Amino acid sequence: MRLIQTFTLCLALLLSFAASSDVADDPDTAGHKPELHHEAKLDRCAGMEFDAIAVNEEGIPYFFKGDHLFKGFHGKAELSNETFPELDDHHNLGHVDAAFRMHSEDSPDHHDHQFFFLDNKVFSYYKHKLEKDYPKDISDLFPGIPDHLDAAVECPKPDCTDDTVIFFKGDEIYHFNMKTKKVDEKEFKSMPNCTGAFRYMEHYYCFHGHQFSKFDPVTGDVQGKYPKETRDYFMRCPHFGYHFLSITGDKFHSDTVESAFKELHSEVDAVFSYEGHLYMIKDNEVFVYKVGEPHTHLEGYPKPLKEVLGIEGPVDAAFVCADHHIAHVIKGQTVYDVELKATPRAPAKEGTITQFKKIDAAMCGPKGVTVVIGNHYYLYDSPKIMMMARIMPEQHRVSQGLFGCDH
C-alpha cells in the first residue's frame, strides 16, 4: 500500500511540476528585453524568454515578462502590479530585470524578503508588502554590483561558503557576500549568458531563451545533457514532456507519462489510488488504470468527472486514506468527500482548508495527510485535522522528506 501511495503522490507531484518558458523573437538578443504592456496576451507555452524568476515565501515560482507575472507552473499571466503595485509607481523604470528571494542568516533584516531589480533600483518586499525606504539604488544595498542586471539568484550556506547572492550581467558574474559585502567576479566558461536564474528544490537553474541549464553556483559547471527545453520541465504545456516517478526498492526511477499511461498524453490535475486502481483526473475527465506491470487502462475510460465522482472540474488534488472508501477531493480551499461505494456517487462538502489558498498535491498514508505546496510539504494527522487546524504545521522540504535527497 505504501508503494502505491508514494507512487501516487510522486505522479501527482511531478505532473503538477511540469515546465515551460516564454519566448522573445530572438532568444540571443543582448541588452534590454522588449517590453510587453497591458494589452499583450502572453502564452508561456509559445516559448518565451522571461525577464526574471524568483520564488515566494511558500516556494512558488514567479515568472516575470514585461509588466506581467506568471505564478507557479501553470495558469494565465496577470499584471505584476496586481501583486506588487509599487512596481508601477516609478514610470521611468522598465520591467523587472532580475529577482530573487533572500536566504541569509547573516542578514536577518533581509531574510525571506523578495528583491526585484529595475534598471538602477532595487525593491524589497516581505509578504508582498514593500519595505520602508524602498526602492533604493542598487549600489546602496549591493555596492559593487552594476545596474541593468540580467539575472540574480541567492546561494545560501552550505551551497556557497557564506550566504551569497549571484548576479549576472552579460558574461559577467558577480558573487556578493552578504556578510562581508565583498564582491568576487567569476567566469563561468561552460554557462551561457543567463537572462533569468533561480534556485528551486536546492538546485540552480540558468534560463536563456526558452532553454535552461542546471549549474554549480560556485564553479559554474554545467553537468549532464544541457541545455534543455523549459517547457518539458517547468510548466504545463500541451505536447511537451511530462514525467512520473516510480520506486523499486529504495530507488526512484523516472519515465515519461506516455510510456506508462499513453492515453493521458500530458499532465493530470490529481491522482488517487483505490482498491488496486489509479484514478487520474484530467480537466473534466477521469482515467482509471489497474496497478501492475504494465498498468492496464480500463475499458470505457476516460469518463466524465461528473459521472465518476459527481463533481465538476477542474480539481487541485484528491486522496483516499488506507482502506477507507471516501475520496477527499480538493478544489481551491474546499474539500469534498465522495463515498466511493455509493451509487450514484455524490460529493458532500466536508470543510475548508483555511491555511492555504491552493495546494499542488496531497496523499494519505500511515503518518497522516501530506499536503504539497511548491517545494515544501506539511503533515496533518487526519483529513479532519487538516481542515480544522489553526496553527501552521512544520514545513518540510519535498526533496529531502519525499524524494530522499540529502539537501
Coordinates of C-alpha atoms in Angstrom, one line a residue:
M1 CA 0.0 0.0 0.0
R2 CA 2.8 2.4 0.9
L3 CA 4.4 1.9 -2.5
I4 CA 1.1 2.8 -4.3
Q5 CA 0.6 5.8 -2.1
T6 CA 4.2 7.1 -2.6
F7 CA 3.9 6.4 -6.3
T8 CA 0.6 8.3 -6.5
L9 CA 2.0 11.3 -4.8
C10 CA 5.1 11.3 -7.0
L11 CA 2.9 11.1 -10.1
A12 CA 0.6 13.9 -9.0
L13 CA 3.5 16.0 -7.8
L14 CA 5.7 15.5 -10.9
L15 CA 2.8 16.2 -13.2
S16 CA 1.9 19.3 -11.3
F17 CA 5.6 20.4 -11.7
A18 CA 5.6 20.5 -15.4
A19 CA 7.5 23.0 -17.5
S20 CA 7.7 25.9 -20.0
S21 CA 9.1 29.3 -20.9
D22 CA 8.1 32.2 -22.9
V23 CA 9.9 33.4 -26.0
A24 CA 11.4 36.6 -27.3
D25 CA 11.6 36.9 -31.1
D26 CA 15.3 36.3 -30.8
P27 CA 16.4 34.4 -27.7
D28 CA 20.0 35.5 -28.3
T29 CA 19.3 39.2 -28.3
A30 CA 21.5 41.1 -25.9
G31 CA 20.7 44.1 -23.8
H32 CA 17.3 45.2 -22.6
K33 CA 14.5 42.9 -23.3
P34 CA 11.4 44.2 -25.1
E35 CA 8.5 45.5 -23.1
L36 CA 5.1 43.8 -23.1
H37 CA 2.3 46.0 -21.9
H38 CA -1.2 45.7 -20.5
E39 CA -2.9 44.8 -23.8
A40 CA -0.4 42.0 -24.6
K41 CA -1.7 38.4 -24.4
L42 CA 1.1 36.1 -23.2
D43 CA 1.3 32.4 -23.8
R44 CA 4.2 30.9 -22.0
C45 CA 3.7 27.7 -23.9
A46 CA 4.6 29.6 -27.1
G47 CA 8.2 29.6 -25.9
M48 CA 9.3 33.0 -24.4
E49 CA 12.3 34.4 -22.7
F50 CA 11.5 35.5 -19.2
D51 CA 12.8 38.7 -17.7
A52 CA 13.3 37.4 -14.2
I53 CA 12.3 34.5 -11.9
A54 CA 12.0 34.2 -8.2
V55 CA 10.2 32.1 -5.6
N56 CA 7.9 33.5 -2.9
E57 CA 8.0 32.5 0.7
E58 CA 5.9 29.4 0.0
G59 CA 8.3 28.2 -2.7
I60 CA 6.0 29.1 -5.6
P61 CA 8.0 30.4 -8.6
Y62 CA 7.1 33.8 -10.1
F63 CA 8.0 34.3 -13.7
F64 CA 8.1 37.9 -14.9
K65 CA 7.7 39.1 -18.5
G66 CA 7.2 42.8 -19.3
D67 CA 4.6 44.1 -16.9
H68 CA 3.1 40.7 -16.5
L69 CA 3.6 37.9 -14.0
F70 CA 3.0 34.1 -14.1
K71 CA 2.6 32.4 -10.7
G72 CA 3.5 28.8 -10.5
F73 CA 3.9 26.2 -13.2
H74 CA 0.5 26.7 -14.9
G75 CA -2.1 29.4 -15.2
K76 CA -2.5 32.6 -17.1
A77 CA -0.4 35.8 -16.9
E78 CA -1.6 38.6 -14.6
L79 CA -0.4 42.1 -14.3
S80 CA 2.5 42.2 -11.9
N81 CA 1.2 45.4 -10.3
E82 CA -1.8 43.5 -9.0
T83 CA 0.6 41.7 -6.6
F84 CA 3.3 44.3 -6.4
P85 CA 1.6 47.7 -7.0
E86 CA 4.6 49.8 -6.2
L87 CA 6.5 48.5 -9.2
D88 CA 4.2 50.6 -11.4
D89 CA 4.7 53.8 -9.4
H90 CA 8.0 54.6 -11.0
H91 CA 7.1 55.1 -14.7
N92 CA 10.7 56.0 -15.6
L93 CA 11.8 52.4 -14.7
G94 CA 11.4 49.5 -17.1
H95 CA 10.4 45.9 -16.4
V96 CA 11.8 43.6 -13.7
D97 CA 15.4 42.8 -14.8
A98 CA 16.3 40.3 -12.0
A99 CA 14.7 38.9 -8.9
F100 CA 15.5 36.5 -6.0
R101 CA 14.3 35.6 -2.5
M102 CA 16.9 36.2 0.1
H103 CA 18.0 33.4 2.3
S104 CA 20.6 34.7 4.7
E105 CA 21.2 34.1 8.4
D106 CA 23.8 36.8 8.3
S107 CA 21.2 39.4 7.3
P108 CA 18.1 38.8 9.4
D109 CA 16.6 42.1 8.2
H110 CA 16.6 40.8 4.7
H111 CA 16.0 37.1 5.3
D112 CA 13.0 35.7 3.3
H113 CA 12.5 39.0 1.5
Q114 CA 11.9 39.1 -2.2
F115 CA 14.2 41.6 -4.1
F116 CA 13.3 43.0 -7.5
F117 CA 15.8 44.9 -9.7
L118 CA 14.5 47.5 -12.2
D119 CA 17.2 49.5 -14.0
N120 CA 19.3 51.1 -11.2
K121 CA 16.8 50.5 -8.4
V122 CA 16.1 47.6 -6.0
F123 CA 12.7 46.9 -4.3
S124 CA 12.4 44.8 -1.2
Y125 CA 9.2 43.0 -0.4
Y126 CA 8.2 41.0 2.6
K127 CA 5.0 39.0 2.3
H128 CA 4.1 41.1 -0.7
K129 CA 4.5 44.4 1.1
L130 CA 7.1 46.9 0.1
E131 CA 9.6 47.6 2.9
K132 CA 10.1 51.1 4.2
D133 CA 12.5 53.4 2.4
Y134 CA 12.4 51.3 -0.8
P135 CA 13.2 51.5 -3.7
K136 CA 16.9 52.2 -3.2
D137 CA 19.8 52.5 -5.6
I138 CA 21.3 49.1 -6.2
S139 CA 24.7 50.4 -5.3
D140 CA 23.5 51.4 -1.9
L141 CA 22.4 47.9 -0.9
F142 CA 24.8 45.9 -3.0
P143 CA 27.9 48.0 -3.5
G144 CA 30.0 46.9 -6.5
I145 CA 27.0 45.4 -8.3
P146 CA 26.2 47.1 -11.7
D147 CA 22.8 48.5 -12.8
H148 CA 20.6 47.0 -15.5
L149 CA 21.1 43.4 -14.5
D150 CA 20.1 40.3 -16.4
A151 CA 19.5 37.8 -13.5
A152 CA 20.2 37.1 -9.9
V153 CA 19.9 34.1 -7.5
E154 CA 20.5 33.5 -3.8
C155 CA 23.1 31.0 -2.8
P156 CA 22.8 30.3 1.0
K157 CA 25.2 28.2 3.1
P158 CA 26.3 25.5 2.7
D159 CA 25.8 25.7 -1.1
C160 CA 28.1 28.6 -1.0
T161 CA 30.7 29.1 1.7
D162 CA 28.9 32.2 3.0
D163 CA 25.4 33.4 2.3
T164 CA 25.8 34.9 -1.2
V165 CA 23.8 36.5 -4.0
I166 CA 25.0 35.7 -7.5
F167 CA 24.4 38.5 -10.1
F168 CA 24.5 38.1 -13.9
K169 CA 25.1 40.8 -16.5
G170 CA 26.1 39.6 -19.9
D171 CA 29.0 37.3 -19.5
E172 CA 30.0 38.9 -16.2
I173 CA 29.2 37.0 -12.9
Y174 CA 29.3 38.7 -9.5
H175 CA 29.3 36.8 -6.2
F176 CA 28.2 39.2 -3.4
N177 CA 29.0 38.1 0.1
M178 CA 26.1 39.1 2.4
K179 CA 28.3 39.1 5.5
T180 CA 31.4 40.9 4.3
K181 CA 29.8 42.9 1.3
K182 CA 32.8 41.7 -0.7
V183 CA 32.3 41.2 -4.5
D184 CA 34.1 38.4 -6.3
E185 CA 33.9 38.4 -10.1
K186 CA 33.7 35.0 -11.6
E187 CA 34.0 33.4 -15.0
F188 CA 31.6 30.6 -15.8
K189 CA 33.0 29.3 -19.1
S190 CA 30.6 26.4 -19.5
M191 CA 27.5 28.5 -19.0
P192 CA 25.5 30.6 -21.5
N193 CA 24.6 34.2 -20.6
C194 CA 21.6 33.9 -18.2
T195 CA 18.5 36.0 -18.8
G196 CA 16.9 34.6 -15.7
A197 CA 18.1 32.4 -12.8
F198 CA 16.5 30.8 -9.8
R199 CA 17.1 28.3 -7.0
Y200 CA 14.5 25.6 -6.8
M201 CA 14.5 22.4 -4.6
E202 CA 18.1 23.2 -3.8
H203 CA 19.2 23.2 -7.4
Y204 CA 20.4 26.2 -9.5
Y205 CA 19.0 27.0 -13.0
C206 CA 20.1 29.4 -15.6
F207 CA 17.4 30.4 -18.1
H208 CA 18.4 31.5 -21.6
G209 CA 15.8 32.0 -24.3
H210 CA 13.3 29.1 -23.8
Q211 CA 16.0 26.7 -22.6
F212 CA 17.7 26.2 -19.3
S213 CA 20.9 24.7 -17.8
K214 CA 21.4 23.4 -14.3
F215 CA 24.7 24.7 -12.9
D216 CA 27.0 24.6 -9.8
P217 CA 26.7 28.0 -8.1
V218 CA 30.3 28.0 -7.0
T219 CA 32.2 26.8 -10.1
G220 CA 29.5 27.4 -12.8
D221 CA 30.0 23.8 -14.1
V222 CA 27.1 22.5 -16.1
Q223 CA 26.9 18.7 -15.8
G224 CA 24.7 16.4 -17.8
K225 CA 22.9 17.0 -21.1
Y226 CA 22.1 20.7 -21.2
P227 CA 20.6 23.0 -22.3
K228 CA 17.1 21.6 -22.1
E229 CA 13.7 22.9 -23.1
T230 CA 12.0 24.7 -20.3
R231 CA 8.5 23.6 -21.4
D232 CA 9.5 20.0 -20.8
Y233 CA 10.2 20.6 -17.1
F234 CA 8.9 23.8 -15.5
M235 CA 5.4 24.4 -16.9
R236 CA 2.4 22.6 -18.1
C237 CA 2.2 22.8 -21.9
P238 CA 0.4 20.6 -24.4
H239 CA 2.7 18.3 -26.5
F240 CA 5.7 18.8 -24.2
G241 CA 7.2 16.2 -21.9
Y242 CA 5.6 15.0 -18.7
H243 CA 7.3 12.6 -16.3
F244 CA 6.4 10.4 -13.3
L245 CA 8.5 8.7 -10.6
S246 CA 8.2 5.0 -9.6
I247 CA 10.0 3.2 -6.8
T248 CA 11.9 -0.1 -6.9
G249 CA 13.3 -1.0 -3.5
D250 CA 14.7 2.3 -2.2
K251 CA 15.4 3.8 -5.7
F252 CA 13.4 6.3 -7.7
H253 CA 13.0 5.8 -11.5
S254 CA 11.7 8.5 -13.9
D255 CA 9.9 7.9 -17.1
T256 CA 7.6 9.8 -19.5
V257 CA 3.9 9.7 -18.8
E258 CA 3.3 8.5 -22.4
S259 CA 5.4 5.4 -21.7
A260 CA 3.2 4.1 -19.0
F261 CA -0.1 6.0 -19.5
K262 CA -0.2 6.6 -23.2
E263 CA -3.9 7.5 -23.1
L264 CA -3.1 10.6 -21.0
H265 CA -0.7 12.3 -23.4
S266 CA 0.2 15.1 -20.9
E267 CA -0.4 16.4 -17.4
V268 CA -3.1 15.5 -14.9
D269 CA -4.7 17.6 -12.1
A270 CA -5.0 14.9 -9.4
V271 CA -4.3 11.2 -8.8
F272 CA -5.5 8.8 -6.1
S273 CA -5.4 5.1 -5.5
Y274 CA -8.4 2.9 -4.6
E275 CA -8.7 -0.9 -4.4
G276 CA -5.6 -1.5 -6.6
H277 CA -6.5 1.1 -9.2
L278 CA -5.2 4.6 -10.0
Y279 CA -7.8 7.3 -10.7
M280 CA -6.3 10.1 -12.7
I281 CA -8.3 13.3 -13.0
K282 CA -7.5 15.5 -16.0
D283 CA -9.7 18.5 -16.6
N284 CA -13.3 17.2 -16.5
E285 CA -12.3 13.5 -17.2
V286 CA -11.2 10.5 -15.2
F287 CA -8.8 7.9 -16.4
V288 CA -8.6 4.6 -14.5
Y289 CA -5.7 2.2 -14.5
K290 CA -5.3 -1.2 -12.8
V291 CA -1.9 -1.2 -11.0
G292 CA 0.5 -3.7 -12.4
E293 CA 3.4 -4.2 -14.8
P294 CA 2.3 -2.6 -17.1
H295 CA -0.6 -0.6 -15.7
T296 CA -3.8 -1.5 -17.6
H297 CA -6.1 1.1 -18.9
L298 CA -9.7 0.2 -18.0
E299 CA -12.1 -0.2 -20.9
G300 CA -14.7 2.6 -21.1
Y301 CA -12.5 5.3 -19.7
P302 CA -12.0 8.2 -19.7
K303 CA -15.4 9.1 -18.3
P304 CA -16.7 12.5 -17.3
L305 CA -15.6 13.5 -13.8
K306 CA -19.2 14.4 -13.0
E307 CA -20.3 10.9 -13.8
V308 CA -17.5 9.2 -11.8
L309 CA -17.3 11.4 -8.7
G310 CA -20.3 13.7 -9.1
I311 CA -18.2 16.8 -9.1
E312 CA -17.3 19.4 -11.7
G313 CA -13.7 20.0 -12.6
P314 CA -11.0 21.2 -12.5
V315 CA -9.7 20.0 -9.2
D316 CA -6.4 20.5 -7.4
A317 CA -5.8 17.3 -5.5
A318 CA -7.6 14.1 -4.4
F319 CA -6.7 11.2 -2.0
V320 CA -8.1 8.2 -0.2
C321 CA -6.9 7.1 3.2
A322 CA -5.9 3.5 3.8
D323 CA -8.8 1.0 3.4
H324 CA -11.4 3.8 3.6
H325 CA -13.9 4.2 0.8
I326 CA -14.1 8.0 0.8
A327 CA -12.3 10.1 -1.8
H328 CA -11.3 13.5 -0.4
V329 CA -11.3 15.9 -3.4
I330 CA -9.8 19.4 -3.0
K331 CA -10.9 22.2 -5.2
G332 CA -9.4 25.5 -4.2
Q333 CA -9.8 25.7 -0.5
T334 CA -12.9 23.5 -0.4
V335 CA -12.7 19.8 0.4
Y336 CA -15.5 17.5 -0.9
D337 CA -16.0 13.9 0.4
V338 CA -17.2 11.3 -2.1
E339 CA -18.4 7.9 -0.9
L340 CA -16.9 5.5 -3.4
K341 CA -19.2 2.6 -2.5
A342 CA -22.3 4.7 -3.2
T343 CA -24.4 4.6 -6.4
P344 CA -24.6 7.1 -7.8
R345 CA -21.6 8.9 -6.2
A346 CA -22.3 12.4 -4.9
P347 CA -19.9 14.9 -3.3
A348 CA -20.6 16.3 0.2
K349 CA -18.9 19.5 1.2
E350 CA -16.8 18.4 4.1
G351 CA -15.0 21.6 5.0
T352 CA -12.5 24.3 4.1
I353 CA -8.7 24.4 4.2
T354 CA -8.0 27.8 5.7
Q355 CA -4.2 27.8 5.9
F356 CA -3.5 27.6 2.1
K357 CA -5.2 29.2 -0.9
K358 CA -4.2 26.4 -3.2
I359 CA -2.3 23.2 -3.0
D360 CA -0.4 21.2 -5.6
A361 CA -0.8 17.6 -4.5
A362 CA -1.9 15.5 -1.5
M363 CA -1.8 11.9 -0.3
C364 CA -2.9 10.0 2.8
G365 CA -0.6 7.4 4.4
P366 CA 0.5 5.9 7.8
K367 CA 1.7 9.3 9.1
G368 CA -1.5 11.1 8.1
V369 CA -2.2 13.6 5.2
T370 CA 0.7 15.0 3.2
V371 CA -0.1 18.4 1.6
V372 CA 2.4 19.6 -1.0
I373 CA 2.8 23.3 -2.0
G374 CA 5.7 24.3 -4.2
N375 CA 8.8 22.7 -2.9
H376 CA 7.5 22.2 0.6
Y377 CA 5.1 19.8 2.3
Y378 CA 3.1 19.7 5.5
L379 CA 1.8 16.8 7.6
Y380 CA -1.6 16.5 9.3
D381 CA -2.7 13.6 11.5
S382 CA -6.0 13.2 9.6
P383 CA -8.2 15.0 6.9
K384 CA -10.4 16.4 9.7
I385 CA -7.4 18.0 11.4
M386 CA -6.2 19.3 8.1
M387 CA -9.5 21.3 7.8
M388 CA -9.7 22.3 11.4
A389 CA -6.1 23.3 12.0
R390 CA -5.4 26.9 13.0
I391 CA -1.7 26.5 13.7
M392 CA 0.6 26.0 10.7
P393 CA 2.3 22.6 10.9
E394 CA 6.1 22.2 10.5
Q395 CA 7.3 22.9 7.0
H396 CA 9.4 20.1 5.3
R397 CA 11.4 20.0 2.1
V398 CA 10.0 17.8 -0.7
S399 CA 13.5 17.0 -1.9
Q400 CA 14.6 15.6 1.5
G401 CA 11.5 14.2 3.0
L402 CA 9.7 12.7 0.0
F403 CA 12.5 12.1 -2.6
G404 CA 15.3 11.2 -0.2
C405 CA 17.8 13.9 -1.4
D406 CA 20.5 14.9 1.1
H407 CA 19.7 18.6 0.8

